[in-house]
Amino acid sequence: MKQEALYQLILVLIIAAVAFVIFTATQSNLDRLGVESGIDFLWKRAGFEIGQTLIDYDANSSIARAFLVALLNTLLLAVTCIICSSIVGLLIGAARLSSNWLVSHMATAYIEVFRNIPALLQIFFWYFVVLRSLPDVQDSVVMLDIFYLNNRGLFFPAPVLEKGGAWLVFSLLVSIVLSIKLKQFLLGSARGFARFVPVMPLCLLLILMIPFLVALVLGLDWELPQAGKFSYQGGYVFMPEFTALVIGLSMYHATYIGEIVRSSFSSVPRGQIEAAESLGLSSYQALRLVIYPQALRVMLPPLTTVYMNLFKGTSLAAAIAYPEVISVFVGTVNNLVGQPVIIMSLTLLVYAFISLCIALFLNWYNRRLGIITGARS
Amino acid sequence: MNKQGKQRWGRALGWVRLNLFSSIFNSALTLISIAIIYFVFLPLFDWFFIDAQWSGSTPQDCPDKSAACWPFIWARLDQFIYGFYPQTERWRINLGVGLAVICSLPVFFRACPHKGIVVLLLSLLVYPLIGIFLFLGGVAGLPYVETSQWGGFFLTMVTAVFVLITSLPLAVLLALARQSTIPLLRIASTSWIELWRSVPALVVLFVAIIMFPLFMPEGWDIDKLLRALLALTILMSVYIAEALRGALLAIPREQYEAADALGLGYWQRTCLVILPQVFPIALPQITSTFIGLFKETTLLLIIGLFDFLGMVQTAIADPGWQSQGVSATAYLFVALFFWIICFGLSRYSAHLERISANAGNQHD
């Protein structure tokens, strides 16, 4: 015990000494370079434009707001990539398990090719080669007279929310509450509806349908993209940077998800499938009620790692100047105000915090699954 | 057609029916797959290889048609490999790569005497020293070559090897600290690992480039490349430490107790009993971590260092080569390079895993 106490004391002293040296050195360096300290710069006028903004922002907004815009762009990219890569990964995993020789070998080839090429290189390929070769603004590809595709991005109509926006949000909330109630009813019902009703798809359909019907009844106005001098104005746009990142990152990370899906489904013992068949369950029922719940438990822990890697991977966006946290905050803002210590610390904190949130959420979900299945067995 | 041929033909048809057209759904999938191959894969293959311009080494050799332009690669190959390393000094890189191959030979021979110690000595001490003197120069009549002139394939390989060599010992220490019975040491190591694991590699690189110089007392100046390498070392050591932690947990308690019963101290127990069992278990995950790192060396181009991809990116911008297909060809070339190395490594790791699994089965 004495020895342990001594080791701990030495450790504390070493950490304190290193921290002291770093602190004094940084202090004197900052003084020498005449760098201001503190976070007052956050409330100054930003003075630069950002290419993609989800909330109101212009050059007169504060730097803090620019940071928020960048953070939202990062989150938008991360969420889009997580959804897309999950869908592609699920398809690829299912294809690998297929009894069809051609399909399973093509899925294997897909995984082996895209997993072993750096994500940054794939993004560059989509951005500099594929999307650059799209037509100029003057020769845009027009689809249905409302979609415009050119090398500035994909332009599409935006709903005007001033008129019925509040109703739309309200109906969305109502539909979410309703679908949760429906799920509880179906799963809790003594008649066992859950056995032959696809619960999750039904709930998702409900969430989408109600706002859609409300929008149909209210008759939303749509703002169409208008041809301007250099680009289209109005409506929404997928920037080519965003598109390249979504395609590149999703295809890269989908290879990992595909492998996880395959290994988790093949980890379910053969006997479980045979037992489900002998109970007279159809193959859909066997998949939904017997195999999927068991595979999901195996799937979640490695999936957490992939989602966190994907979130961290969104930082590659800085390489093609998509306005996310690193390119806006570490790049533009740092050049503007020159306070690297505060800026880097804030960036580290934000990334660490969001990673922590992802990990906590998925661990919570994992535990919840474990308890339910544990109680049943 | 004779009888044997007919039988073979029948078997082939049976295979096709069973594996490609067993149901309507499967037949549809097969047709879709064939369509994908025909409309996506074949045109790409044509574009890159069949229609491509292969010979020559000047921009005029690339006709203005839409196809791959390999003369660009031939013309810039030296630059891709050696970066901005001075022409007359490039033999040093060739020699260094040759020495690396020789030094890594003992790894592949199972019958090498004292394999563990020989490999450790060569990789941790002998080769790094040779490499530093050879590549950096400034001693024994070799002219000094600044690290800002390093680039291309050479820089990518230096990064990968440097980070692997430096991060392994660090990772062992971190993993042991995380399992330690000393509470403060455990907490310090755990928070260090979790902090760096939760932030993107690019942020760590920016910390090293922008923030690290401010931490140093005045007058201390650490080379930019070295700072980036240290950042990657921190990251890699943290990831390997996690792999080792998993393997450490897989070691049965009895092994510790047996070592204690033999009267071994902590370091003897760790080095002679525990670690030799940990590494084989952790090897597959260490390899996949290393493959991940190898792909992440491309991030160096974002912080202004010219790794392989960075070099290619610079070369593409050359206004002399503006034929269609130059950049696509160059990216394909880089992709092939990374693919061969990463795929090879993952196969090698799977091979090692099979060997150790077989050895385990024979013991039982």
PDB file of N, CA and C in Angstrom, chain A residues 28 31 52 67 78 90 109 116 131 135 167 182 188 200 203-204 244 247 250 261 271 293 298-299 317 340 343 349:
ATOM      1  N   SER A  28       3.549  32.727 -21.718  1.00  0.00           N
ATOM      2  CA  SER A  28       4.579  33.659 -22.165  1.00  0.00           C
ATOM      3  C   SER A  28       4.571  33.767 -23.688  1.00  0.00           C
ATOM      4  N   ASP A  31       1.681  36.047 -24.592  1.00  0.00           N
ATOM      5  CA  ASP A  31       2.012  37.436 -24.283  1.00  0.00           C
ATOM      6  C   ASP A  31       2.961  38.004 -25.329  1.00  0.00           C
ATOM      7  N   GLN A  52     -23.389  27.174 -46.865  1.00  0.00           N
ATOM      8  CA  GLN A  52     -24.612  26.428 -46.567  1.00  0.00           C
ATOM      9  C   GLN A  52     -25.030  26.725 -45.130  1.00  0.00           C
ATOM     10  N   PHE A  67     -20.236  29.619 -35.616  1.00  0.00           N
ATOM     11  CA  PHE A  67     -19.856  28.324 -35.056  1.00  0.00           C
ATOM     12  C   PHE A  67     -21.064  27.390 -35.016  1.00  0.00           C
ATOM     13  N   ALA A  78     -23.413  14.302 -40.665  1.00  0.00           N
ATOM     14  CA  ALA A  78     -23.270  13.043 -39.919  1.00  0.00           C
ATOM     15  C   ALA A  78     -24.565  12.232 -39.965  1.00  0.00           C
ATOM     16  N   LEU A  90     -26.896  -2.398 -44.805  1.00  0.00           N
ATOM     17  CA  LEU A  90     -27.875  -3.470 -44.606  1.00  0.00           C
ATOM     18  C   LEU A  90     -28.065  -4.261 -45.899  1.00  0.00           C
ATOM     19  N   ALA A 109     -17.010  -8.332 -53.277  1.00  0.00           N
ATOM     20  CA  ALA A 109     -16.105  -7.489 -54.054  1.00  0.00           C
ATOM     21  C   ALA A 109     -16.281  -6.032 -53.652  1.00  0.00           C
ATOM     22  N   ASN A 116     -10.750  -0.860 -48.623  1.00  0.00           N
ATOM     23  CA  ASN A 116      -9.294  -0.754 -48.633  1.00  0.00           C
ATOM     24  C   ASN A 116      -8.779   0.464 -49.397  1.00  0.00           C
ATOM     25  N   LEU A 131     -18.456  14.806 -59.877  1.00  0.00           N
ATOM     26  CA  LEU A 131     -19.354  15.958 -59.804  1.00  0.00           C
ATOM     27  C   LEU A 131     -18.845  17.136 -60.633  1.00  0.00           C
ATOM     28  N   PRO A 135     -22.810  19.159 -66.009  1.00  0.00           N
ATOM     29  CA  PRO A 135     -22.880  20.326 -66.898  1.00  0.00           C
ATOM     30  C   PRO A 135     -22.820  21.651 -66.138  1.00  0.00           C
ATOM     31  N   TRP A 167     -48.580  24.525 -38.246  1.00  0.00           N
ATOM     32  CA  TRP A 167     -49.459  23.350 -38.296  1.00  0.00           C
ATOM     33  C   TRP A 167     -48.665  22.090 -38.624  1.00  0.00           C
ATOM     34  N   LEU A 182     -49.250   3.711 -30.546  1.00  0.00           N
ATOM     35  CA  LEU A 182     -49.619   2.564 -31.383  1.00  0.00           C
ATOM     36  C   LEU A 182     -48.662   1.404 -31.142  1.00  0.00           C
ATOM     37  N   GLY A 188     -48.043  -4.598 -26.620  1.00  0.00           N
ATOM     38  CA  GLY A 188     -48.581  -5.022 -25.336  1.00  0.00           C
ATOM     39  C   GLY A 188     -49.857  -5.845 -25.453  1.00  0.00           C
ATOM     40  N   MET A 200     -42.526  -1.606 -36.674  1.00  0.00           N
ATOM     41  CA  MET A 200     -41.705  -0.416 -36.938  1.00  0.00           C
ATOM     42  C   MET A 200     -42.064   0.272 -38.252  1.00  0.00           C
ATOM     43  N   CYS A 203     -45.234   2.283 -37.790  1.00  0.00           N
ATOM     44  CA  CYS A 203     -45.054   3.510 -37.021  1.00  0.00           C
ATOM     45  C   CYS A 203     -44.384   4.587 -37.864  1.00  0.00           C
ATOM     46  N   LEU A 204     -43.352   4.199 -38.625  1.00  0.00           N
ATOM     47  CA  LEU A 204     -42.658   5.162 -39.474  1.00  0.00           C
ATOM     48  C   LEU A 204     -43.615   5.741 -40.503  1.00  0.00           C
ATOM     49  N   ALA A 244     -20.793  14.926 -52.530  1.00  0.00           N
ATOM     50  CA  ALA A 244     -19.588  14.092 -52.624  1.00  0.00           C
ATOM     51  C   ALA A 244     -19.276  13.452 -51.285  1.00  0.00           C
ATOM     52  N   ILE A 247     -21.871  10.628 -50.505  1.00  0.00           N
ATOM     53  CA  ILE A 247     -21.616   9.412 -51.288  1.00  0.00           C
ATOM     54  C   ILE A 247     -20.340   8.735 -50.804  1.00  0.00           C
ATOM     55  N   SER A 250     -20.549   7.491 -47.035  1.00  0.00           N
ATOM     56  CA  SER A 250     -21.523   6.407 -46.857  1.00  0.00           C
ATOM     57  C   SER A 250     -21.023   5.126 -47.489  1.00  0.00           C
ATOM     58  N   VAL A 261     -23.404  -6.581 -40.234  1.00  0.00           N
ATOM     59  CA  VAL A 261     -24.714  -7.198 -40.465  1.00  0.00           C
ATOM     60  C   VAL A 261     -24.538  -8.677 -40.784  1.00  0.00           C
ATOM     61  N   GLY A 271     -29.881 -23.750 -35.197  1.00  0.00           N
ATOM     62  CA  GLY A 271     -30.976 -24.385 -34.483  1.00  0.00           C
ATOM     63  C   GLY A 271     -32.146 -23.442 -34.249  1.00  0.00           C
ATOM     64  N   PRO A 293     -34.071 -10.125 -33.630  1.00  0.00           N
ATOM     65  CA  PRO A 293     -33.789  -9.664 -32.264  1.00  0.00           C
ATOM     66  C   PRO A 293     -32.470 -10.187 -31.730  1.00  0.00           C
ATOM     67  N   VAL A 298     -26.102  -8.664 -31.098  1.00  0.00           N
ATOM     68  CA  VAL A 298     -24.700  -8.854 -31.476  1.00  0.00           C
ATOM     69  C   VAL A 298     -24.215  -7.645 -32.277  1.00  0.00           C
ATOM     70  N   MET A 299     -25.149  -7.056 -33.045  1.00  0.00           N
ATOM     71  CA  MET A 299     -24.794  -6.008 -34.001  1.00  0.00           C
ATOM     72  C   MET A 299     -24.436  -4.695 -33.322  1.00  0.00           C
ATOM     73  N   ALA A 317     -14.500  16.608 -44.390  1.00  0.00           N
ATOM     74  CA  ALA A 317     -15.158  17.648 -45.166  1.00  0.00           C
ATOM     75  C   ALA A 317     -14.279  18.881 -45.311  1.00  0.00           C
ATOM     76  N   PRO A 340      -5.553  30.364 -31.291  1.00  0.00           N
ATOM     77  CA  PRO A 340      -5.579  28.919 -31.509  1.00  0.00           C
ATOM     78  C   PRO A 340      -5.910  28.113 -30.265  1.00  0.00           C
ATOM     79  N   ILE A 343      -9.679  28.177 -29.550  1.00  0.00           N
ATOM     80  CA  ILE A 343     -10.422  27.596 -30.665  1.00  0.00           C
ATOM     81  C   ILE A 343     -10.219  26.085 -30.719  1.00  0.00           C
ATOM     82  N   LEU A 349     -13.513  19.891 -27.369  1.00  0.00           N
ATOM     83  CA  LEU A 349     -14.620  19.650 -26.446  1.00  0.00           C
ATOM     84  C   LEU A 349     -15.884  19.258 -27.201  1.00  0.00           C
TER      85      LEU A 349
END
